[in-house]
mmCIF file of C-alpha atoms in Angstrom:
data_model
loop_
_atom_site.group_PDB
_atom_site.id
_atom_site.type_symbol
_atom_site.label_atom_id
_atom_site.label_comp_id
_atom_site.label_asym_id
_atom_site.label_seq_id
_atom_site.Cartn_x
_atom_site.Cartn_y
_atom_site.Cartn_z
ATOM 1 C CA UNK A 1 0.000 0.000 0.000
ATOM 2 C CA UNK A 2 1.469 3.357 -0.950
ATOM 3 C CA UNK A 3 2.052 6.194 1.516
ATOM 4 C CA UNK A 4 -0.810 8.354 0.182
ATOM 5 C CA UNK A 5 -3.358 5.542 0.586
ATOM 6 C CA UNK A 6 -2.131 4.788 4.122
ATOM 7 C CA UNK A 7 -2.457 8.473 5.044
ATOM 8 C CA UNK A 8 -5.997 8.624 3.681
ATOM 9 C CA UNK A 9 -7.017 5.458 5.550
ATOM 10 C CA UNK A 10 -5.435 6.726 8.767
ATOM 11 C CA UNK A 11 -7.268 10.044 8.398
ATOM 12 C CA UNK A 12 -10.599 8.302 7.818
ATOM 13 C CA UNK A 13 -10.019 6.098 10.854
ATOM 14 C CA UNK A 14 -9.312 9.141 13.032
ATOM 15 C CA UNK A 15 -12.424 10.935 11.751
ATOM 16 C CA UNK A 16 -14.511 7.825 12.456
ATOM 17 C CA UNK A 17 -13.177 7.479 15.993
ATOM 18 C CA UNK A 18 -13.692 11.172 16.699
ATOM 19 C CA UNK A 19 -17.257 10.943 15.373
ATOM 20 C CA UNK A 20 -17.950 8.046 17.732
ATOM 21 C CA UNK A 21 -16.479 9.984 20.679
ATOM 22 C CA UNK A 22 -18.153 13.314 19.897
ATOM 23 C CA UNK A 23 -21.463 11.872 18.664
ATOM 24 C CA UNK A 24 -21.950 8.536 20.432
ATOM 25 C CA UNK A 25 -25.091 6.507 19.810
ATOM 26 C CA UNK A 26 -27.782 6.859 22.482
ATOM 27 C CA UNK A 27 -27.388 3.130 23.002
ATOM 28 C CA UNK A 28 -24.170 3.938 24.870
ATOM 29 C CA UNK A 29 -25.775 6.609 27.050
ATOM 30 C CA UNK A 30 -27.841 6.454 30.213
ATOM 31 C CA UNK A 31 -29.359 9.053 32.487
ATOM 32 C CA UNK A 32 -29.659 11.624 29.720
ATOM 33 C CA UNK A 33 -32.886 13.398 28.762
ATOM 34 C CA UNK A 34 -34.858 11.445 26.171
ATOM 35 C CA UNK A 35 -35.655 13.333 22.963
ATOM 36 C CA UNK A 36 -39.342 13.859 22.276
ATOM 37 C CA UNK A 37 -40.937 11.740 19.572
ATOM 38 C CA UNK A 38 -42.118 13.877 16.653
ATOM 39 C CA UNK A 39 -44.284 12.634 13.812
ATOM 40 C CA UNK A 40 -47.162 13.993 11.755
ATOM 41 C CA UNK A 41 -48.706 10.492 11.738
ATOM 42 C CA UNK A 42 -49.530 8.510 14.867
ATOM 43 C CA UNK A 43 -51.410 5.213 14.745
ATOM 44 C CA UNK A 44 -53.361 3.874 17.740
ATOM 45 C CA UNK A 45 -52.894 7.147 19.608
ATOM 46 C CA UNK A 46 -52.966 10.895 19.499
ATOM 47 C CA UNK A 47 -49.435 12.362 19.474
ATOM 48 C CA UNK A 48 -47.702 11.787 22.797
ATOM 49 C CA UNK A 49 -45.234 14.244 24.338
ATOM 50 C CA UNK A 50 -42.685 12.931 26.797
ATOM 51 C CA UNK A 51 -43.173 15.971 29.037
ATOM 52 C CA UNK A 52 -46.816 14.927 29.438
ATOM 53 C CA UNK A 53 -45.719 11.409 30.385
ATOM 54 C CA UNK A 54 -43.625 12.466 33.404
ATOM 55 C CA UNK A 55 -44.402 10.129 36.276
ATOM 56 C CA UNK A 56 -44.694 7.189 33.865
ATOM 57 C CA UNK A 57 -42.075 4.800 32.494
ATOM 58 C CA UNK A 58 -41.840 4.993 28.713
ATOM 59 C CA UNK A 59 -40.529 2.300 26.390
ATOM 60 C CA UNK A 60 -39.510 3.651 23.004
ATOM 61 C CA UNK A 61 -39.057 0.860 20.481
ATOM 62 C CA UNK A 62 -37.525 1.443 17.058
ATOM 63 C CA UNK A 63 -38.850 -1.212 14.695
ATOM 64 C CA UNK A 64 -40.082 -1.923 11.206
ATOM 65 C CA UNK A 65 -42.660 -4.497 10.180
ATOM 66 C CA UNK A 66 -40.418 -6.295 7.674
ATOM 67 C CA UNK A 67 -37.632 -6.963 10.195
ATOM 68 C CA UNK A 68 -37.620 -10.501 11.556
ATOM 69 C CA UNK A 69 -35.699 -9.505 14.661
ATOM 70 C CA UNK A 70 -38.393 -6.872 15.323
ATOM 71 C CA UNK A 71 -41.086 -9.495 14.871
ATOM 72 C CA UNK A 72 -39.293 -11.787 17.299
ATOM 73 C CA UNK A 73 -39.385 -9.234 20.141
ATOM 74 C CA UNK A 74 -42.941 -8.118 19.350
ATOM 75 C CA UNK A 75 -44.476 -10.777 21.606
ATOM 76 C CA UNK A 76 -42.431 -9.533 24.567
ATOM 77 C CA UNK A 77 -43.247 -5.872 23.962
ATOM 78 C CA UNK A 78 -46.970 -6.670 23.705
ATOM 79 C CA UNK A 79 -46.803 -8.752 26.880
ATOM 80 C CA UNK A 80 -45.001 -5.979 28.798
ATOM 81 C CA UNK A 81 -47.602 -3.504 27.586
ATOM 82 C CA UNK A 82 -50.420 -5.795 28.734
ATOM 83 C CA UNK A 83 -48.774 -6.550 32.071
ATOM 84 C CA UNK A 84 -47.497 -3.080 33.031
ATOM 85 C CA UNK A 85 -49.636 -0.423 31.261
ATOM 86 C CA UNK A 86 -51.963 -0.248 34.259
ATOM 87 C CA UNK A 87 -48.901 0.256 36.486
ATOM 88 C CA UNK A 88 -47.563 3.187 34.443
ATOM 89 C CA UNK A 89 -45.699 1.781 31.426
ATOM 90 C CA UNK A 90 -46.310 3.568 28.111
ATOM 91 C CA UNK A 91 -45.051 1.911 24.929
ATOM 92 C CA UNK A 92 -44.254 4.016 21.879
ATOM 93 C CA UNK A 93 -43.245 1.840 18.908
ATOM 94 C CA UNK A 94 -41.572 4.159 16.406
ATOM 95 C CA UNK A 95 -41.895 2.655 12.924
ATOM 96 C CA UNK A 96 -38.736 3.515 10.969
ATOM 97 C CA UNK A 97 -38.734 1.694 7.607
ATOM 98 C CA UNK A 98 -35.730 -0.214 6.355
ATOM 99 C CA UNK A 99 -36.992 -1.086 2.856
ATOM 100 C CA UNK A 100 -39.011 0.872 0.301
ATOM 101 C CA UNK A 101 -42.247 -1.122 0.775
ATOM 102 C CA UNK A 102 -42.195 -0.353 4.521
ATOM 103 C CA UNK A 103 -42.715 3.380 3.863
ATOM 104 C CA UNK A 104 -46.351 2.717 2.954
ATOM 105 C CA UNK A 105 -48.427 3.789 5.976
ATOM 106 C CA UNK A 106 -51.365 1.628 4.836
ATOM 107 C CA UNK A 107 -49.118 -1.439 5.060
ATOM 108 C CA UNK A 108 -48.075 -0.399 8.573
ATOM 109 C CA UNK A 109 -51.759 -0.004 9.524
ATOM 110 C CA UNK A 110 -52.553 -3.447 8.127
ATOM 111 C CA UNK A 111 -49.633 -4.981 10.013
ATOM 112 C CA UNK A 112 -50.560 -3.473 13.387
ATOM 113 C CA UNK A 113 -54.194 -4.535 12.926
ATOM 114 C CA UNK A 114 -53.283 -8.093 11.922
ATOM 115 C CA UNK A 115 -50.783 -8.381 14.777
ATOM 116 C CA UNK A 116 -53.066 -6.653 17.283
ATOM 117 C CA UNK A 117 -50.526 -4.043 18.335
ATOM 118 C CA UNK A 118 -52.436 -1.870 20.836
ATOM 119 C CA UNK A 119 -49.902 0.847 21.677
ATOM 120 C CA UNK A 120 -48.853 4.090 19.984
ATOM 121 C CA UNK A 121 -47.075 3.785 16.622
ATOM 122 C CA UNK A 122 -45.648 7.039 15.274
ATOM 123 C CA UNK A 123 -44.470 6.844 11.655
ATOM 124 C CA UNK A 124 -40.842 7.898 11.203
ATOM 125 C CA UNK A 125 -40.420 7.746 7.414
ATOM 126 C CA UNK A 126 -38.060 10.741 7.469
ATOM 127 C CA UNK A 127 -35.948 9.171 10.277
ATOM 128 C CA UNK A 128 -36.208 12.305 12.424
ATOM 129 C CA UNK A 129 -36.679 10.302 15.617
ATOM 130 C CA UNK A 130 -34.097 7.752 14.535
ATOM 131 C CA UNK A 131 -31.542 10.587 14.253
ATOM 132 C CA UNK A 132 -32.689 12.318 17.458
ATOM 133 C CA UNK A 133 -32.074 9.082 19.360
ATOM 134 C CA UNK A 134 -28.892 8.441 17.344
ATOM 135 C CA UNK A 135 -30.311 5.013 16.703
ATOM 136 C CA UNK A 136 -28.479 2.583 14.428
ATOM 137 C CA UNK A 137 -30.267 -0.752 14.672
ATOM 138 C CA UNK A 138 -33.621 -2.525 14.410
ATOM 139 C CA UNK A 139 -34.966 -3.346 16.910
ATOM 140 C CA UNK A 140 -33.778 -1.095 19.723
ATOM 141 C CA UNK A 141 -35.603 -0.511 23.006
ATOM 142 C CA UNK A 142 -35.065 2.547 25.193
ATOM 143 C CA UNK A 143 -36.510 2.665 28.710
ATOM 144 C CA UNK A 144 -37.152 6.163 29.983
ATOM 145 C CA UNK A 145 -37.638 6.802 33.696
ATOM 146 C CA UNK A 146 -40.390 8.835 35.327
ATOM 147 C CA UNK A 147 -38.280 11.997 35.086
ATOM 148 C CA UNK A 148 -37.804 11.609 31.308
ATOM 149 C CA UNK A 149 -34.244 10.235 31.246
ATOM 150 C CA UNK A 150 -33.016 7.232 29.279
ATOM 151 C CA UNK A 151 -32.012 4.570 31.804
ATOM 152 C CA UNK A 152 -31.706 1.421 29.691
ATOM 153 C CA UNK A 153 -31.090 0.473 26.091
ATOM 154 C CA UNK A 154 -31.402 -2.937 24.471
ATOM 155 C CA UNK A 155 -30.308 -3.517 20.895
ATOM 156 C CA UNK A 156 -31.629 -6.599 19.115
ATOM 157 C CA UNK A 157 -33.187 -9.712 20.558
ATOM 158 C CA UNK A 158 -32.626 -11.359 23.923
ATOM 159 C CA UNK A 159 -32.079 -10.165 27.500
ATOM 160 C CA UNK A 160 -35.839 -10.300 28.027
ATOM 161 C CA UNK A 161 -35.551 -11.027 31.755
ATOM 162 C CA UNK A 162 -33.112 -8.129 32.222
ATOM 163 C CA UNK A 163 -35.398 -5.789 30.285
ATOM 164 C CA UNK A 164 -38.444 -6.811 32.330
ATOM 165 C CA UNK A 165 -36.488 -6.457 35.573
ATOM 166 C CA UNK A 166 -35.515 -2.922 34.509
ATOM 167 C CA UNK A 167 -39.149 -2.090 33.704
ATOM 168 C CA UNK A 168 -40.133 -3.296 37.182
ATOM 169 C CA UNK A 169 -37.345 -1.308 38.857
ATOM 170 C CA UNK A 170 -38.234 1.893 37.005
ATOM 171 C CA UNK A 171 -41.932 1.465 37.823
ATOM 172 C CA UNK A 172 -41.070 0.998 41.512
ATOM 173 C CA UNK A 173 -39.136 4.288 41.681
ATOM 174 C CA UNK A 174 -40.894 7.373 43.057
ATOM 175 C CA UNK A 175 -42.253 9.842 40.498
#
């Protein structure tokens, strides 16, 4: 490899590392204020503002209906909603499409009806919320405490017991 190519690669590596340090994903952060969810289109709910949900625990899930990993955690998210909504858990499932066909809101509506998803589903076709949360993966769960701070992040499948334990702990905390 010639000297010029090595210099370019070294420069790109430094820029990448600095970007990670200066602009880390939210998945690496805890106890920071959660960004509000903004969308012109909300399914199953009127628009929700995090400031109006103070005193509740909020789960923000980034998902898309064509993602198999998202489908695999769907059962758990629905069960947590069913089990803990009456105790103060609010689920907001932000639909951020991965493929072109997933941008169709009618297809999202059909999916949530067929799969009986009862909680709020804001449409994030422009990836505004995705960027605000510095999200990078489907699915990702963020648990927000009663004061509006991100306290837990789970990327991908698994760790269901840990996630549920965290939900329980956050619900048990004073408002």
